[in-house]
PDB file of C-alpha atoms in Angstrom:
ATOM      1  CA  MET A   1       0.000   0.000   0.000  1.00 53.00           C
ATOM      2  CA  ALA A   2       1.508   3.319  -1.064  1.00 77.00           C
ATOM      3  CA  GLY A   3       1.695   5.827   1.704  1.00 96.00           C
ATOM      4  CA  ILE A   4       3.775   8.027   3.920  1.00 98.00           C
ATOM      5  CA  VAL A   5       4.652   7.343   7.535  1.00 98.00           C
ATOM      6  CA  VAL A   6       4.914  10.571   9.519  1.00 98.00           C
ATOM      7  CA  SER A   7       6.841  10.246  12.752  1.00 97.00           C
ATOM      8  CA  PRO A   8       8.457  12.160  15.575  1.00 97.00           C
ATOM      9  CA  LEU A   9      12.231  11.821  15.705  1.00 96.00           C
ATOM     10  CA  GLY A  10      12.139   9.572  18.762  1.00 94.00           C
ATOM     11  CA  ARG A  11      10.196   6.853  16.927  1.00 97.00           C
ATOM     12  CA  ILE A  12      11.808   6.755  13.473  1.00 97.00           C
ATOM     13  CA  ALA A  13      13.596   3.436  13.969  1.00 97.00           C
ATOM     14  CA  GLU A  14      10.441   1.749  15.224  1.00 97.00           C
ATOM     15  CA  MET A  15       8.339   3.173  12.381  1.00 97.00           C
ATOM     16  CA  ALA A  16      10.914   2.304   9.714  1.00 97.00           C
ATOM     17  CA  VAL A  17      10.986  -1.323  10.827  1.00 97.00           C
ATOM     18  CA  ARG A  18       7.227  -1.617  11.449  1.00 96.00           C
ATOM     19  CA  HIS A  19       6.302  -0.243   8.019  1.00 96.00           C
ATOM     20  CA  GLY A  20       9.244  -1.598   6.019  1.00 96.00           C
ATOM     21  CA  CYS A  21      10.499   1.855   5.040  1.00 97.00           C
ATOM     22  CA  ARG A  22      13.757   2.114   3.097  1.00 97.00           C
ATOM     23  CA  GLU A  23      13.640   5.835   2.257  1.00 97.00           C
ATOM     24  CA  MET A  24      13.458   8.752   4.678  1.00 98.00           C
ATOM     25  CA  LEU A  25      13.018  12.506   4.619  1.00 98.00           C
ATOM     26  CA  SER A  26      14.203  14.368   7.726  1.00 98.00           C
ATOM     27  CA  LEU A  27      13.214  17.968   8.478  1.00 98.00           C
ATOM     28  CA  VAL A  28      15.256  19.048  11.474  1.00 96.00           C
ATOM     29  CA  ALA A  29      17.057  22.132  12.697  1.00 93.00           C
ATOM     30  CA  ARG A  30      20.458  22.602  11.108  1.00 88.00           C
ATOM     31  CA  GLY A  31      23.074  20.770  13.142  1.00 83.00           C
ATOM     32  CA  GLN A  32      20.540  18.610  14.993  1.00 85.00           C
ATOM     33  CA  ASP A  33      22.189  15.241  15.397  1.00 83.00           C
ATOM     34  CA  PHE A  34      20.315  11.944  15.157  1.00 90.00           C
ATOM     35  CA  HIS A  35      20.956   8.373  14.105  1.00 91.00           C
ATOM     36  CA  ARG A  36      19.509   7.190  10.794  1.00 94.00           C
ATOM     37  CA  PRO A  37      17.855   3.772  11.287  1.00 95.00           C
ATOM     38  CA  GLY A  38      19.933   0.963   9.778  1.00 94.00           C
ATOM     39  CA  VAL A  39      17.071  -0.143   7.512  1.00 96.00           C
ATOM     40  CA  ILE A  40      17.117   3.227   5.729  1.00 97.00           C
ATOM     41  CA  ASP A  41      19.443   3.302   2.732  1.00 91.00           C
ATOM     42  CA  ALA A  42      21.885   6.202   3.197  1.00 94.00           C
ATOM     43  CA  THR A  43      21.540   7.066  -0.504  1.00 96.00           C
ATOM     44  CA  LYS A  44      17.769   7.355  -0.053  1.00 97.00           C
ATOM     45  CA  HIS A  45      17.812   9.688   2.920  1.00 97.00           C
ATOM     46  CA  LEU A  46      17.454  13.443   2.602  1.00 97.00           C
ATOM     47  CA  THR A  47      17.957  15.802   5.528  1.00 97.00           C
ATOM     48  CA  ILE A  48      16.633  19.342   5.190  1.00 97.00           C
ATOM     49  CA  GLY A  49      17.883  21.766   7.849  1.00 95.00           C
ATOM     50  CA  VAL A  50      14.949  24.025   8.685  1.00 96.00           C
ATOM     51  CA  ASN A  51      13.331  25.180  11.885  1.00 93.00           C
ATOM     52  CA  ASP A  52       9.630  24.884  12.564  1.00 93.00           C
ATOM     53  CA  ILE A  53       8.758  28.494  11.873  1.00 91.00           C
ATOM     54  CA  SER A  54       6.351  30.061   9.442  1.00 86.00           C
ATOM     55  CA  PHE A  55       8.106  33.358   8.766  1.00 82.00           C
ATOM     56  CA  ALA A  56      11.571  34.506   7.780  1.00 77.00           C
ATOM     57  CA  GLY A  57      13.787  36.968   9.602  1.00 69.00           C
ATOM     58  CA  THR A  58      14.033  35.300  13.009  1.00 66.00           C
ATOM     59  CA  GLY A  59      17.730  35.554  13.752  1.00 78.00           C
ATOM     60  CA  ASP A  60      19.594  32.254  13.635  1.00 86.00           C
ATOM     61  CA  LEU A  61      16.476  30.199  12.874  1.00 91.00           C
ATOM     62  CA  ILE A  62      16.085  28.945   9.322  1.00 93.00           C
ATOM     63  CA  ALA A  63      12.642  29.341   7.795  1.00 93.00           C
ATOM     64  CA  PRO A  64      11.605  26.902   5.076  1.00 96.00           C
ATOM     65  CA  GLN A  65      12.410  28.342   1.651  1.00 96.00           C
ATOM     66  CA  GLU A  66      11.527  27.550  -1.965  1.00 97.00           C
ATOM     67  CA  ALA A  67      14.753  25.554  -2.369  1.00 98.00           C
ATOM     68  CA  HIS A  68      13.834  23.343   0.606  1.00 98.00           C
ATOM     69  CA  VAL A  69      10.400  22.586  -0.794  1.00 98.00           C
ATOM     70  CA  ALA A  70      11.925  21.906  -4.216  1.00 98.00           C
ATOM     71  CA  GLN A  71      14.148  19.312  -2.504  1.00 98.00           C
ATOM     72  CA  ILE A  72      11.073  17.675  -0.932  1.00 98.00           C
ATOM     73  CA  ILE A  73       9.343  17.517  -4.321  1.00 98.00           C
ATOM     74  CA  ASP A  74      12.409  16.137  -6.094  1.00 98.00           C
ATOM     75  CA  PHE A  75      13.027  13.534  -3.386  1.00 98.00           C
ATOM     76  CA  ALA A  76       9.383  12.419  -3.428  1.00 98.00           C
ATOM     77  CA  ARG A  77       9.393  12.024  -7.187  1.00 98.00           C
ATOM     78  CA  LYS A  78      12.432   9.733  -6.906  1.00 97.00           C
ATOM     79  CA  TRP A  79      10.744   7.591  -4.235  1.00 96.00           C
ATOM     80  CA  ASP A  80      10.002   4.214  -5.803  1.00 91.00           C
ATOM     81  CA  ARG A  81       6.734   3.780  -3.859  1.00 93.00           C
ATOM     82  CA  SER A  82       7.249   0.044  -3.391  1.00 93.00           C
ATOM     83  CA  ARG A  83       7.427   0.718   0.367  1.00 96.00           C
ATOM     84  CA  PRO A  84       6.172   3.592   2.494  1.00 97.00           C
ATOM     85  CA  LEU A  85       8.237   6.760   2.691  1.00 98.00           C
ATOM     86  CA  LEU A  86       9.213   7.795   6.227  1.00 98.00           C
ATOM     87  CA  VAL A  87       9.008  11.544   6.897  1.00 98.00           C
ATOM     88  CA  HIS A  88       9.922  12.988  10.265  1.00 97.00           C
ATOM     89  CA  CYS A  89      10.690  16.141  12.157  1.00 96.00           C
ATOM     90  CA  TRP A  90      11.216  16.700  15.879  1.00 94.00           C
ATOM     91  CA  MET A  91       7.609  16.041  16.985  1.00 95.00           C
ATOM     92  CA  GLY A  92       5.886  14.837  13.807  1.00 95.00           C
ATOM     93  CA  ILE A  93       3.276  17.568  14.048  1.00 96.00           C
ATOM     94  CA  SER A  94       4.175  20.510  11.788  1.00 97.00           C
ATOM     95  CA  ARG A  95       7.094  20.214   9.360  1.00 98.00           C
ATOM     96  CA  SER A  96       6.702  16.526   8.566  1.00 98.00           C
ATOM     97  CA  PRO A  97       2.909  16.561   7.957  1.00 98.00           C
ATOM     98  CA  ALA A  98       3.425  19.537   5.629  1.00 98.00           C
ATOM     99  CA  ALA A  99       6.203  17.694   3.793  1.00 98.00           C
ATOM    100  CA  ALA A 100       4.023  14.571   3.604  1.00 98.00           C
ATOM    101  CA  LEU A 101       1.252  16.545   1.891  1.00 98.00           C
ATOM    102  CA  ILE A 102       3.734  18.053  -0.564  1.00 98.00           C
ATOM    103  CA  ALA A 103       5.271  14.633  -1.281  1.00 98.00           C
ATOM    104  CA  ALA A 104       1.845  13.051  -1.797  1.00 98.00           C
ATOM    105  CA  LEU A 105       0.879  15.707  -4.332  1.00 98.00           C
ATOM    106  CA  ALA A 106       4.277  15.530  -6.037  1.00 98.00           C
ATOM    107  CA  VAL A 107       3.811  11.827  -6.824  1.00 96.00           C
ATOM    108  CA  ALA A 108       0.037  11.811  -7.339  1.00 95.00           C
ATOM    109  CA  PRO A 109      -0.816  15.309  -8.620  1.00 96.00           C
ATOM    110  CA  ASP A 110      -4.300  14.439  -9.859  1.00 95.00           C
ATOM    111  CA  GLN A 111      -5.672  13.851  -6.390  1.00 95.00           C
ATOM    112  CA  ASP A 112      -8.000  16.304  -4.710  1.00 96.00           C
ATOM    113  CA  ASP A 113      -6.277  18.591  -2.192  1.00 97.00           C
ATOM    114  CA  GLU A 114      -9.252  18.714   0.146  1.00 97.00           C
ATOM    115  CA  ALA A 115      -9.632  14.919   0.189  1.00 96.00           C
ATOM    116  CA  LEU A 116      -5.904  14.475   0.840  1.00 97.00           C
ATOM    117  CA  VAL A 117      -5.924  16.951   3.734  1.00 98.00           C
ATOM    118  CA  LYS A 118      -9.036  15.295   5.207  1.00 97.00           C
ATOM    119  CA  ARG A 119      -7.181  11.954   5.104  1.00 97.00           C
ATOM    120  CA  LEU A 120      -4.345  13.662   6.967  1.00 97.00           C
ATOM    121  CA  ARG A 121      -6.742  14.906   9.653  1.00 97.00           C
ATOM    122  CA  LEU A 122      -8.344  11.452   9.986  1.00 96.00           C
ATOM    123  CA  ALA A 123      -4.900   9.881  10.313  1.00 96.00           C
ATOM    124  CA  SER A 124      -3.753  12.477  12.855  1.00 97.00           C
ATOM    125  CA  PRO A 125      -5.957  14.695  14.995  1.00 96.00           C
ATOM    126  CA  PHE A 126      -2.708  16.388  16.115  1.00 96.00           C
ATOM    127  CA  ALA A 127      -1.173  17.456  12.792  1.00 97.00           C
ATOM    128  CA  THR A 128      -0.834  21.185  12.202  1.00 97.00           C
ATOM    129  CA  PRO A 129       1.079  21.429   8.897  1.00 98.00           C
ATOM    130  CA  ASN A 130       3.657  24.206   8.767  1.00 98.00           C
ATOM    131  CA  THR A 131       1.945  27.024   6.853  1.00 97.00           C
ATOM    132  CA  ARG A 132       5.110  28.288   5.178  1.00 97.00           C
ATOM    133  CA  ILE A 133       5.929  24.850   3.736  1.00 98.00           C
ATOM    134  CA  ILE A 134       2.307  24.486   2.600  1.00 98.00           C
ATOM    135  CA  GLU A 135       2.229  27.922   0.931  1.00 98.00           C
ATOM    136  CA  ILE A 136       5.519  27.341  -0.884  1.00 98.00           C
ATOM    137  CA  GLY A 137       4.465  23.826  -1.899  1.00 98.00           C
ATOM    138  CA  ASP A 138       1.098  25.035  -3.170  1.00 98.00           C
ATOM    139  CA  GLU A 139       2.907  27.471  -5.453  1.00 98.00           C
ATOM    140  CA  ALA A 140       5.631  25.040  -6.527  1.00 98.00           C
ATOM    141  CA  LEU A 141       3.100  22.346  -7.425  1.00 98.00           C
ATOM    142  CA  SER A 142       0.715  24.796  -9.147  1.00 98.00           C
ATOM    143  CA  ARG A 143      -2.158  23.954  -6.794  1.00 98.00           C
ATOM    144  CA  GLN A 144      -3.590  27.484  -7.261  1.00 98.00           C
ATOM    145  CA  GLY A 145      -4.332  27.936  -3.571  1.00 98.00           C
ATOM    146  CA  ARG A 146      -6.247  24.662  -3.166  1.00 98.00           C
ATOM    147  CA  LEU A 147      -3.738  23.099  -0.784  1.00 98.00           C
ATOM    148  CA  VAL A 148      -3.502  26.250   1.335  1.00 98.00           C
ATOM    149  CA  ALA A 149      -7.307  26.461   1.545  1.00 98.00           C
ATOM    150  CA  ALA A 150      -7.661  22.783   2.448  1.00 98.00           C
ATOM    151  CA  VAL A 151      -5.089  23.033   5.242  1.00 98.00           C
ATOM    152  CA  ARG A 152      -6.736  26.182   6.595  1.00 98.00           C
ATOM    153  CA  ALA A 153     -10.102  24.395   6.554  1.00 97.00           C
ATOM    154  CA  ILE A 154      -8.941  21.630   8.924  1.00 97.00           C
ATOM    155  CA  GLY A 155      -7.518  24.173  11.348  1.00 95.00           C
ATOM    156  CA  ARG A 156      -4.993  23.598  14.078  1.00 95.00           C
ATOM    157  CA  GLY A 157      -4.609  20.072  15.366  1.00 94.00           C
ATOM    158  CA  ALA A 158      -5.247  19.026  18.938  1.00 92.00           C
ATOM    159  CA  ASP A 159      -2.521  19.511  21.533  1.00 90.00           C
ATOM    160  CA  ALA A 160      -0.024  16.672  21.427  1.00 80.00           C
ATOM    161  CA  ASP A 161       3.056  15.378  23.190  1.00 81.00           C
ATOM    162  CA  GLY A 162       4.884  14.592  19.944  1.00 76.00           C
ATOM    163  CA  ASN A 163       4.523  10.843  20.300  1.00 87.00           C
ATOM    164  CA  ALA A 164       1.855  10.059  17.717  1.00 93.00           C
ATOM    165  CA  PRO A 165       3.201   8.741  14.399  1.00 97.00           C
ATOM    166  CA  PHE A 166       0.651   8.135  11.651  1.00 97.00           C
ATOM    167  CA  PHE A 167       0.216   6.711   8.171  1.00 97.00           C
ATOM    168  CA  LEU A 168      -1.035   8.933   5.321  1.00 97.00           C
ATOM    169  CA  ARG A 169      -2.489   7.042   2.367  1.00 93.00           C
ATOM    170  CA  LEU A 170      -1.571   8.567  -0.981  1.00 87.00           C
ATOM    171  CA  LEU A 171      -5.010   7.887  -2.444  1.00 77.00           C
ATOM    172  CA  PRO A 172      -8.379   6.848  -1.039  1.00 63.00           C
ATOM    173  CA  GLU A 173      -9.068   3.101  -0.797  1.00 55.00           C
ATOM    174  CA  ASN A 174     -11.042   3.020  -4.051  1.00 50.00           C
ATOM    175  CA  GLU A 175      -8.338   4.727  -6.147  1.00 49.00           C
ATOM    176  CA  ARG A 176      -5.164   3.214  -7.520  1.00 46.00           C
ATOM    177  CA  TYR A 177      -1.978   4.967  -8.531  1.00 40.00           C
ATOM    178  CA  ALA A 178       0.361   3.411 -11.078  1.00 37.00           C
ATOM    179  CA  PRO A 179       3.829   5.017 -10.940  1.00 34.00           C
TER     180      PRO A 179
END
């Protein structure tokens, strides 16, 4: 089943093994050290050094930029989709759900933004996708504001402790995607 596992940093090894992931996208602060799970192929792991902020100009913090989102899109399009993609950030609540939405639309662009975002909310009542990543991704993927509107419509997720990984299906049960 094609999908994306979204996880907090503290559970990436468990999620990689449980779901059979071999590719991973990490969105962490620059210089944040962590151990890549052994089941993840080093050549299929991308780390993007960004902070979880939604605006630029905050001193030493790095706001997501167009180049970062372009890396997410490029990485997703190279994902072979034979196994789930693992996407994580520190808590699995903001950066990684946003990247998961962008990746899902990069590989299956004909899907409905609103339906995809509703699947995200069903999979995680806690997800609050980073608005800057969503806005940049909407533009980069020519969604014409549909992704931004869909994310706004689900609102902020419930309070969380950052220990709630989830699985985002690329397409609804009744749809099939052939890469």
